[in-house]
mmCIF file of C-alpha atoms in Angstrom:
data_model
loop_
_atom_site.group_PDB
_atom_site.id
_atom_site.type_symbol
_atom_site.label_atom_id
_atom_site.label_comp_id
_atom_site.label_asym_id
_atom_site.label_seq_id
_atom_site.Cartn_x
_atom_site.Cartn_y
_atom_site.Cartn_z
ATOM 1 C CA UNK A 111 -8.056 46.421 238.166
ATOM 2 C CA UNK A 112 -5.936 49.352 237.644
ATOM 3 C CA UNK A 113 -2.919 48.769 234.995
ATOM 4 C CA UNK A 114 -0.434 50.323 237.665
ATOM 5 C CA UNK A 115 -0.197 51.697 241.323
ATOM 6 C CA UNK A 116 1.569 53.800 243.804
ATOM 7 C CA UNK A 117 3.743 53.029 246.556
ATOM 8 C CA UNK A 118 5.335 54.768 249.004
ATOM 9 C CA UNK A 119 9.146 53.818 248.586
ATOM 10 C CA UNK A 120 11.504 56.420 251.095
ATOM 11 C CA UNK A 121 9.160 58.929 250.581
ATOM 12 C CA UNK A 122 8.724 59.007 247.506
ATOM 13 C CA UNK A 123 5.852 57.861 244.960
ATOM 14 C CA UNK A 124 6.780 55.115 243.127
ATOM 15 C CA UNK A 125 5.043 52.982 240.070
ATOM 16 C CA UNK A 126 4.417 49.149 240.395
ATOM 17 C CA UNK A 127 2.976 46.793 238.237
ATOM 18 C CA UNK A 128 0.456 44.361 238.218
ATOM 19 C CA UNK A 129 1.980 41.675 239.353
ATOM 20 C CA UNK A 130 5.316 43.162 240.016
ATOM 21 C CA UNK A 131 7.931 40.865 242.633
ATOM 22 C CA UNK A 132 8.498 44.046 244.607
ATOM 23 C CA UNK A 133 4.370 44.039 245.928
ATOM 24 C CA UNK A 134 1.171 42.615 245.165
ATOM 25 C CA UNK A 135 -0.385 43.219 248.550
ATOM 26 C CA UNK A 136 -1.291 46.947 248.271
ATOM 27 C CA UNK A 137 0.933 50.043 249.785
ATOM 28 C CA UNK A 138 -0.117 53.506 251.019
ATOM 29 C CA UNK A 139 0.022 56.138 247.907
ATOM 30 C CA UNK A 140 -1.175 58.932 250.494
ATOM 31 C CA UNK A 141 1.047 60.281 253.230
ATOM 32 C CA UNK A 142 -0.915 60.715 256.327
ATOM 33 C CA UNK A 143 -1.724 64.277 256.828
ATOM 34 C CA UNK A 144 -2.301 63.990 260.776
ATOM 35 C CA UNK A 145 -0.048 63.289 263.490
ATOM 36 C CA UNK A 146 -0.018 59.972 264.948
ATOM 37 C CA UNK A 147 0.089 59.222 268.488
ATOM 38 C CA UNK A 148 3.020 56.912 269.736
ATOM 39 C CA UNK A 149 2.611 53.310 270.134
ATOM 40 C CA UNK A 150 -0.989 53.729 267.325
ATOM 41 C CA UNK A 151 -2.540 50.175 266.220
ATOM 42 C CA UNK A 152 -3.706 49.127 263.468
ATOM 43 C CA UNK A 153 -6.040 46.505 264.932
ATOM 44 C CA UNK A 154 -6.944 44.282 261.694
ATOM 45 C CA UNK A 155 -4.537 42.855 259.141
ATOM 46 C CA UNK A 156 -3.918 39.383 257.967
ATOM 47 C CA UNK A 157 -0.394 37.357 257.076
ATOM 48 C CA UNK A 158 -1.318 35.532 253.598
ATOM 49 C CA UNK A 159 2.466 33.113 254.071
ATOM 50 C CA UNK A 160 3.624 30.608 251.303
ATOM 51 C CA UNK A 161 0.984 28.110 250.987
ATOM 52 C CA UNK A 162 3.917 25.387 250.650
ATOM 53 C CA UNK A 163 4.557 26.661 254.599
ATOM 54 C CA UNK A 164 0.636 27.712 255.480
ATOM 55 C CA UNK A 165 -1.369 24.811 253.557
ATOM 56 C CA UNK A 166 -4.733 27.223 252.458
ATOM 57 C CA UNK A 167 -8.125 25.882 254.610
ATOM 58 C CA UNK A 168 -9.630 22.693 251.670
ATOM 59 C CA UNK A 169 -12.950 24.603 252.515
ATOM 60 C CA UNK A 170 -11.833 27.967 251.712
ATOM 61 C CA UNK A 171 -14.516 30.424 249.547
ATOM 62 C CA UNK A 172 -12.093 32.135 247.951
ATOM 63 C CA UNK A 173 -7.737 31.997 247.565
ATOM 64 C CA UNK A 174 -6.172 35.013 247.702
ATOM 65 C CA UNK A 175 -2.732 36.437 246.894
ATOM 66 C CA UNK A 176 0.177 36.520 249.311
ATOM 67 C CA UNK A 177 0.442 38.598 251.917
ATOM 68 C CA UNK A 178 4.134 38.998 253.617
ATOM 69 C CA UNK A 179 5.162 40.282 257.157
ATOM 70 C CA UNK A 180 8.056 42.180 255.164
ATOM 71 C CA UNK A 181 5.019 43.957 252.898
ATOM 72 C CA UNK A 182 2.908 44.705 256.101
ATOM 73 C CA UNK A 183 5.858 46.524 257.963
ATOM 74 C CA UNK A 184 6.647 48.769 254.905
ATOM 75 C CA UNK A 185 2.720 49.429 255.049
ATOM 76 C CA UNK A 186 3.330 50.732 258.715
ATOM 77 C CA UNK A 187 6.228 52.340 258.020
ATOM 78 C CA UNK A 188 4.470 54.794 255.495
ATOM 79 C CA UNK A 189 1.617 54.844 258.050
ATOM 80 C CA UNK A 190 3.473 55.980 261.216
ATOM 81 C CA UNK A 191 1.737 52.826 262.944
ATOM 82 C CA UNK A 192 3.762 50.711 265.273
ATOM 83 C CA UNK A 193 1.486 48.266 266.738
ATOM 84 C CA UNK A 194 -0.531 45.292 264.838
ATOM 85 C CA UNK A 195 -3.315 43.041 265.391
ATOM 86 C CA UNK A 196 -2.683 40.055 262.913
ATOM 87 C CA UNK A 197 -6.368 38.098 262.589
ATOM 88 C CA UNK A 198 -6.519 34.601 261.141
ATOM 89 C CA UNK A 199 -8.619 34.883 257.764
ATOM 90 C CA UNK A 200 -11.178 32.272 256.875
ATOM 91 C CA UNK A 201 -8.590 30.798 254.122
ATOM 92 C CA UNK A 202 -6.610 28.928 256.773
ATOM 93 C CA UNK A 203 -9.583 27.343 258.707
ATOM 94 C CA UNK A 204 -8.291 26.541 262.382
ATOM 95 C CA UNK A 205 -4.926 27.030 261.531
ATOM 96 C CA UNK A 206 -3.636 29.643 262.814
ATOM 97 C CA UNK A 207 -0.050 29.229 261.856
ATOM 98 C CA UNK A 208 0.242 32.364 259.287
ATOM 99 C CA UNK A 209 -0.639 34.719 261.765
ATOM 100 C CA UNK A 210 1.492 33.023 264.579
ATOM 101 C CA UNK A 211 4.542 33.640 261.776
ATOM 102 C CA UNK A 212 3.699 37.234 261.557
ATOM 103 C CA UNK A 213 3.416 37.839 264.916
ATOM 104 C CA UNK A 214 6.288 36.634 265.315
ATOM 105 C CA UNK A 215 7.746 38.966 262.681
ATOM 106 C CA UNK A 216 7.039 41.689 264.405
ATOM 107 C CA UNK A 217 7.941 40.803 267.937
ATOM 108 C CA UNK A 218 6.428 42.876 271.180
ATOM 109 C CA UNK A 219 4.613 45.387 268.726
ATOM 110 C CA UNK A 220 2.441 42.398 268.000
ATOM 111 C CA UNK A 221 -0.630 40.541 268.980
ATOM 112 C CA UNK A 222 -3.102 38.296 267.486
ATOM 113 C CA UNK A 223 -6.596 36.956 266.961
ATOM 114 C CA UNK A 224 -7.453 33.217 266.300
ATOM 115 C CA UNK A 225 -10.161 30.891 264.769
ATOM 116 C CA UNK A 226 -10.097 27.915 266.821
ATOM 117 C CA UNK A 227 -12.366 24.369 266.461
ATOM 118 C CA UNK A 228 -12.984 21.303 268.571
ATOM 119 C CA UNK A 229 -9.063 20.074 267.595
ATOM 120 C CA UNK A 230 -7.495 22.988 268.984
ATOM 121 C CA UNK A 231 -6.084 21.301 271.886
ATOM 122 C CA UNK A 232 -6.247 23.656 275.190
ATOM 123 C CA UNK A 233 -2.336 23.043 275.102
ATOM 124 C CA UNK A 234 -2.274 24.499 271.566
ATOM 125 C CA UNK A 235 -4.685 28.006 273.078
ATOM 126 C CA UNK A 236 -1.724 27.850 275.985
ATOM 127 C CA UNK A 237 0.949 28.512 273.929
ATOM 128 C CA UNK A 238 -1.152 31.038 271.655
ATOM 129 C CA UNK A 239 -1.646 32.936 274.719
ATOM 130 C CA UNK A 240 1.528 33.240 275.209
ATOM 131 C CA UNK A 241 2.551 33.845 271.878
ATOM 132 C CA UNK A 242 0.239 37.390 271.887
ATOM 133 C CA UNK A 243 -3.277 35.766 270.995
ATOM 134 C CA UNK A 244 -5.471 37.833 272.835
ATOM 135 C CA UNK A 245 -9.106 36.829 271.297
ATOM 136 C CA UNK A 246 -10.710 34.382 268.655
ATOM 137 C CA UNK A 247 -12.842 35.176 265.754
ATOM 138 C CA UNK A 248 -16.170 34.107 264.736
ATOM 139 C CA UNK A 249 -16.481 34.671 261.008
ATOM 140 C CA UNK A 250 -20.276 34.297 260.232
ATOM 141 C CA UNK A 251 -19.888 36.583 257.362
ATOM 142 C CA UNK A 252 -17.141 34.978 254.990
ATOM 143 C CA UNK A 253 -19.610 31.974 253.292
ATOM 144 C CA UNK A 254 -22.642 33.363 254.678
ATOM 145 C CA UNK A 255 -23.889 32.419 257.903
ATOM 146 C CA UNK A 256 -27.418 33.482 257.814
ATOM 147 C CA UNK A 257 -28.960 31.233 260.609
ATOM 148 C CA UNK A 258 -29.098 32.824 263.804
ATOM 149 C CA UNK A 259 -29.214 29.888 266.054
ATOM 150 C CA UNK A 260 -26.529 28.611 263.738
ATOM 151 C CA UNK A 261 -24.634 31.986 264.687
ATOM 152 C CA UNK A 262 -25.552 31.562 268.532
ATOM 153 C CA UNK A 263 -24.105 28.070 268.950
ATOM 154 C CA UNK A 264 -20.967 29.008 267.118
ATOM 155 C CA UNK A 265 -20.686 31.954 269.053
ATOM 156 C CA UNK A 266 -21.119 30.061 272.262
ATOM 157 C CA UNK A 267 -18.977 27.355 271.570
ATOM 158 C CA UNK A 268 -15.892 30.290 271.543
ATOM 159 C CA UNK A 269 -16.830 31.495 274.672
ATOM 160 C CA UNK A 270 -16.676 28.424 276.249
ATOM 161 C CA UNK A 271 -13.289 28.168 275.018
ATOM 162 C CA UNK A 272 -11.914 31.381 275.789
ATOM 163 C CA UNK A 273 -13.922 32.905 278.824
ATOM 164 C CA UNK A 274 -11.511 31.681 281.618
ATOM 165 C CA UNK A 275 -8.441 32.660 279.550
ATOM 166 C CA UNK A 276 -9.406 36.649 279.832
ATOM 167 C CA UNK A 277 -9.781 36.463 275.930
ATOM 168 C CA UNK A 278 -12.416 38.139 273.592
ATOM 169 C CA UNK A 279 -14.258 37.682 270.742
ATOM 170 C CA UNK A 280 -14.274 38.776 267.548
ATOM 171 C CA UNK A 281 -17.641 38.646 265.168
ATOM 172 C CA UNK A 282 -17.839 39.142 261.985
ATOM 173 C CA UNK A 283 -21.113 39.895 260.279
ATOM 174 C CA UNK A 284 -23.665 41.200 258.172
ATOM 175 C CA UNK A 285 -25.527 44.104 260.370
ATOM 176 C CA UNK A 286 -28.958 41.862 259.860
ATOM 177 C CA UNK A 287 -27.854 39.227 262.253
ATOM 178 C CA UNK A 288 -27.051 41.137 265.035
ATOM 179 C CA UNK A 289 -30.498 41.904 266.466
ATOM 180 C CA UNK A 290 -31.136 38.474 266.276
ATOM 181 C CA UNK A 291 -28.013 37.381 268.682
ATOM 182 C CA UNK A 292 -28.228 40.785 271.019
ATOM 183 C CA UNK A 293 -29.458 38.989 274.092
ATOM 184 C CA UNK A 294 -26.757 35.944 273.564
ATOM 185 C CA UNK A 295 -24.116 38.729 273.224
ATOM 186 C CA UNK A 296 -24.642 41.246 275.614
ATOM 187 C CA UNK A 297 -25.163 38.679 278.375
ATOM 188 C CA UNK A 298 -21.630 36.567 277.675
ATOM 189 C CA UNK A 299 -19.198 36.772 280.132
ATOM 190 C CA UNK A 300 -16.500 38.119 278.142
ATOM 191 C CA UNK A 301 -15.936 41.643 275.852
ATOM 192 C CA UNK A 302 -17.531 40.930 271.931
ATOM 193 C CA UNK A 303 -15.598 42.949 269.372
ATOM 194 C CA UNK A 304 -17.506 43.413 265.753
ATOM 195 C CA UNK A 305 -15.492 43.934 263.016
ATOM 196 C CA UNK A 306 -16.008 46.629 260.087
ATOM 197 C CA UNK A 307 -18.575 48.635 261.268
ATOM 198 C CA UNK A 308 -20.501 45.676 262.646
ATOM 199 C CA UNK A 309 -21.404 44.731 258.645
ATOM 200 C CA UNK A 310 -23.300 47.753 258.403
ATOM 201 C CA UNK A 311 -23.746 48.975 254.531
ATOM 202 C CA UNK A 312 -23.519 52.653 254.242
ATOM 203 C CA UNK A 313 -26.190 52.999 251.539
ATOM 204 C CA UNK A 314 -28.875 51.628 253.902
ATOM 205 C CA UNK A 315 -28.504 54.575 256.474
ATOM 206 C CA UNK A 316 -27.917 54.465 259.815
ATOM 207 C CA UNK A 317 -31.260 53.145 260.780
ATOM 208 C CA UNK A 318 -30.605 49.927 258.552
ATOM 209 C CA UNK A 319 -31.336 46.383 261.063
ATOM 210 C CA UNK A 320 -28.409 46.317 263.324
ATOM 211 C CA UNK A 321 -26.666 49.102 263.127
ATOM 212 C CA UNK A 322 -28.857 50.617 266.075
ATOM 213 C CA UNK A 323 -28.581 47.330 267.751
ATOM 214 C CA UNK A 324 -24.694 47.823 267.339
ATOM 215 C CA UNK A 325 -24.590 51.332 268.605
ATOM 216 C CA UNK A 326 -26.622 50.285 272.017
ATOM 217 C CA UNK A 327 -23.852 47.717 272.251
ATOM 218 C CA UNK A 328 -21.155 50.011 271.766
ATOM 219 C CA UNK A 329 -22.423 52.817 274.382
ATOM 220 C CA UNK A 330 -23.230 50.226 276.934
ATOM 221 C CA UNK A 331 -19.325 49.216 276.992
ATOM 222 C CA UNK A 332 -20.630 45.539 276.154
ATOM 223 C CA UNK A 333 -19.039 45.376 272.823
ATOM 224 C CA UNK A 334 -15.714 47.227 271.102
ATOM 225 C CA UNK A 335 -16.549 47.689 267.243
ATOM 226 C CA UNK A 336 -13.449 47.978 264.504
ATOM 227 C CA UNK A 337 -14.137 50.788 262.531
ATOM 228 C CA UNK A 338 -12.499 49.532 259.715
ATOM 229 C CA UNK A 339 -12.725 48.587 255.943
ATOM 230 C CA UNK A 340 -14.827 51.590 255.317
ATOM 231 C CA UNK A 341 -14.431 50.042 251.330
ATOM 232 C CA UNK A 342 -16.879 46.979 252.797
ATOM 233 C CA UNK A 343 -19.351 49.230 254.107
ATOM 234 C CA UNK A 344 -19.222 51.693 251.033
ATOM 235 C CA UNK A 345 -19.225 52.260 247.224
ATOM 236 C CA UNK A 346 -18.284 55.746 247.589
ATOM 237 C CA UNK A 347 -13.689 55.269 247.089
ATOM 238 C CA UNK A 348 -11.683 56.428 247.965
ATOM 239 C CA UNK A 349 -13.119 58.494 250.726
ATOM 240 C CA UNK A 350 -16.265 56.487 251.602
ATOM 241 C CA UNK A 351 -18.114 59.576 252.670
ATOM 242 C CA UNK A 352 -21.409 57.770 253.494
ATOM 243 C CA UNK A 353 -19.925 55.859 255.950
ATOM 244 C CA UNK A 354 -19.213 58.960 257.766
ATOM 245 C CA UNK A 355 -22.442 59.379 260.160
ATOM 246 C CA UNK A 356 -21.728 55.504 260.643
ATOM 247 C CA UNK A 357 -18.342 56.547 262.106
ATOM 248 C CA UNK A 358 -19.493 59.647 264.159
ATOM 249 C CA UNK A 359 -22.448 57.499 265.541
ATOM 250 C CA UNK A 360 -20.045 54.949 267.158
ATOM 251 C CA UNK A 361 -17.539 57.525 268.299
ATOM 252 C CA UNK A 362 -20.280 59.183 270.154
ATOM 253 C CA UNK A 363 -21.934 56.182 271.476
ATOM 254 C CA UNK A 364 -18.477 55.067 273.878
ATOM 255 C CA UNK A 365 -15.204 56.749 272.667
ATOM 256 C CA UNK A 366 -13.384 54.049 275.005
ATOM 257 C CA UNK A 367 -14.996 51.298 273.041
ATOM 258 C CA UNK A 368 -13.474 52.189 269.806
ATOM 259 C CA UNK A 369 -10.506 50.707 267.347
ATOM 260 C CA UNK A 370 -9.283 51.138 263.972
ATOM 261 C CA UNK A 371 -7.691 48.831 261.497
ATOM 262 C CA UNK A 372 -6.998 48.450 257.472
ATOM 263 C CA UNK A 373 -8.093 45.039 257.061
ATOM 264 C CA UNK A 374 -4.998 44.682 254.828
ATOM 265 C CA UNK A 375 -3.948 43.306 252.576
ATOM 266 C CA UNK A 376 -7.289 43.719 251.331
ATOM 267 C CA UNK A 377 -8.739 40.329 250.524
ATOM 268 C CA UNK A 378 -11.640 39.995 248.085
ATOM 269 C CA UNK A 379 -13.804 37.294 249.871
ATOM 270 C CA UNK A 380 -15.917 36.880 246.858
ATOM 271 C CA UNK A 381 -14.412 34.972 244.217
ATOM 272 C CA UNK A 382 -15.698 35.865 240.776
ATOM 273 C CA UNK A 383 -17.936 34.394 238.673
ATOM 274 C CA UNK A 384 -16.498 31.490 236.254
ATOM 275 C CA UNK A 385 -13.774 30.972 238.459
ATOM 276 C CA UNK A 386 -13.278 28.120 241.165
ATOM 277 C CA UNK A 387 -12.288 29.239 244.853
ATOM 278 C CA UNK A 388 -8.963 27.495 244.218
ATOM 279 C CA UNK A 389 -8.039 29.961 241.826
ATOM 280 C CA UNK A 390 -6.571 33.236 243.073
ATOM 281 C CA UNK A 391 -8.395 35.960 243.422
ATOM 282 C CA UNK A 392 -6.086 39.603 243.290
ATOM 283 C CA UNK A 393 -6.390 41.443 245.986
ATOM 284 C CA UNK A 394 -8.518 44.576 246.186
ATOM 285 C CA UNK A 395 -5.830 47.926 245.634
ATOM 286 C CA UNK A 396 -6.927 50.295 248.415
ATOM 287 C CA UNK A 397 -4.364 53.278 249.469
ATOM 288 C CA UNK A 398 -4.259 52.671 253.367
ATOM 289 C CA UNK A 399 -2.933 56.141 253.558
ATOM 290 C CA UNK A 400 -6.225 58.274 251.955
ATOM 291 C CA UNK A 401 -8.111 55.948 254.541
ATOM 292 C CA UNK A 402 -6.270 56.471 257.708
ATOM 293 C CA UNK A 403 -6.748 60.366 256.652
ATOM 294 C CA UNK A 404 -10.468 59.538 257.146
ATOM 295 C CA UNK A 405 -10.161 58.913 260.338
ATOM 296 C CA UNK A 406 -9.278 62.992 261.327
ATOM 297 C CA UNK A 407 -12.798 63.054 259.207
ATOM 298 C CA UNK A 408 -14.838 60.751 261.219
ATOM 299 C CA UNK A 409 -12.741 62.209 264.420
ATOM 300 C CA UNK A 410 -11.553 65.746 264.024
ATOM 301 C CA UNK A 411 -10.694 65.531 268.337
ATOM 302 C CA UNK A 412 -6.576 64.147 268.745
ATOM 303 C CA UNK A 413 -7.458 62.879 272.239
ATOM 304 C CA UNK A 414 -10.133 60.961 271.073
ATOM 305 C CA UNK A 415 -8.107 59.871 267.886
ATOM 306 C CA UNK A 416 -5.737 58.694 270.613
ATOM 307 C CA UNK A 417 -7.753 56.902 272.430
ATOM 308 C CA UNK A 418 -8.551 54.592 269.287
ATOM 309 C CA UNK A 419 -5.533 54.394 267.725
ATOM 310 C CA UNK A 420 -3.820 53.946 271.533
ATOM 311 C CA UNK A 421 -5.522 53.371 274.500
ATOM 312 C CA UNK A 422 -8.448 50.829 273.536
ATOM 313 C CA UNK A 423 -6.024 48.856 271.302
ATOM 314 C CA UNK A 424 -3.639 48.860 274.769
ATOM 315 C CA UNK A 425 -6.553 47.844 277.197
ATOM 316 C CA UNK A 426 -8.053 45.393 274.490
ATOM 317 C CA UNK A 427 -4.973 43.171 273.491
ATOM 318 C CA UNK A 428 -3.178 43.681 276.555
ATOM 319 C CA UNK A 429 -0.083 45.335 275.094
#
């Protein structure tokens, strides 16, 4: 971990130390160096609230460090973003409450994506609904989901849930698994959205298992695809140039089936070795602004940048 970081305080660079009160949940070092459309999205964060308020999920793999609604709007601020997509993270199980509170946070410039179970009441998705959930998550990734019938009946089982409400949902991955549960997903009757590149590792090439699958997906309108946390997909910080082609290929494949998020506050889901998955975990430092610059690198076109950071976001979550 670095002994001190950057953050973007009215304008200007300022130091903060591990563990400082004014931020633990990283801030933007960069300053963008493209415009950005009105109304832009970033289309994956996550609300990490007091666990005295937001009891953490007794499963949980890992316990990470807070995450405020006050942090994330200073994070827009310095990236020119207006709109969010707040996702429920594996920590809180079912409950979805920490992302309903940040939602709320940031009013109409909000929406949301849940994990639901068996005791979410169909009340309980009625008033999500209209709270700004738009879709629900399906986090085969986070633990390590490796069985694909496993995978198929838990993607079902959202569906079923969700496919009268006009919601979608959200997988997230490894890039292996999603050969294996093409035919259940491009024949559900409602829009899939991968996360993070679909779980595609840079340093396998574009040819890796999945990724092709992902691509077909992508260009046949089936599925949307977050191309986000480019620091999941790569070694390569802090630009991630391997995960370049990765981008291109997806932009190429369906333009109008593209989004972009930071996946902050940047959660590591892996908690290290000799510790427990009660203790916390710090959060990875990333500076959101060097990798929203990547995006005029995976994207040099402003009408296509548009439509990702705009348009799809728009259609998608119903703003």
């Amino acid at each position: 971990m670095p002994t001190r970081r950057e953050v973007l305080v009215g304008g200007a660079a300022m130091a903060v130390l591990p563990g400082s009160l004014l931020a633990k949940a990283s801030q933007p070092a960069t300053r963008v160096n493209f415009e950005i459309p009105a109304n832009a999205c970033d289309c994956h964060t996550h609300i990490h609230g007091d666990p005295a308020k937001f009891p953490w999920f007794e499963g949980r793999v890992y316990t990470p460090e807070l995450a405020s609604p006050e942090e994330m709007k200073a994070l827009h601020k310095a990236l020119h973003i207006q709109r969010v997509v707040i996702v429920t993270p594996s920590v809180y199980g079912t409950d979805n409450s920490a992302t309903l509170f940040g939602m709320k946070a940031r009013g109409k410039d909000a929406r949301g994506v849940a994990v639901i179970g068996p005791k979410n009441s169909d009340a309980e998705l009625d008033a999500m609904g209209k709270a700004g959930i738009r879709g629900v998550r399906v986090n085969l990734a986070t633990g390590g989901t490796n069985d694909p019938d496993e995978a198929r009946r838990r993607f079902k089982a959202a569906v079923d849930r969700v496919k009268d409400r006009g919601w979608h949902v959200q997988v997230y991955t490894n890039a292996s698994m999603i050969p294996l549960i093409k035919d259940t997903i491009a024949s559900a009757p409602v829009t899939v959205v991968f996360d993070h590149f679909g779980g595609a590792q840079a340093e396998k090439g574009v040819q890796q298992p999945g990724f092709p699958e992902l691509v077909e997906l992508v260009k046949s309108g089936k599925a949307y695809v977050k191309i986000s946390g480019a620091y999941r997909a790569s070694k390569l910080a802090p630009d991630y140039t391997d995960v370049i082609p990765f981008a291109k290929a997806l932009i190429a494949a369906n333009p109008e089936r593209i989004i972009w998020g930071t996946d902050w506050p940047h959660p590591d889901s892996v908690t290290p070795a000799g510790k427990k998955p009660t203790d916390v975990t710090p959060m990875l430092q990333i500076d959101d602004g060097r990798l929203l610059n990547q995006l005029a690198v995976w994207e040099p076109d402003a009408a296509v940048r548009k439509k990702i950071l705009v348009d799809n976001p728009a259609r998608l979550y119903k703003f």
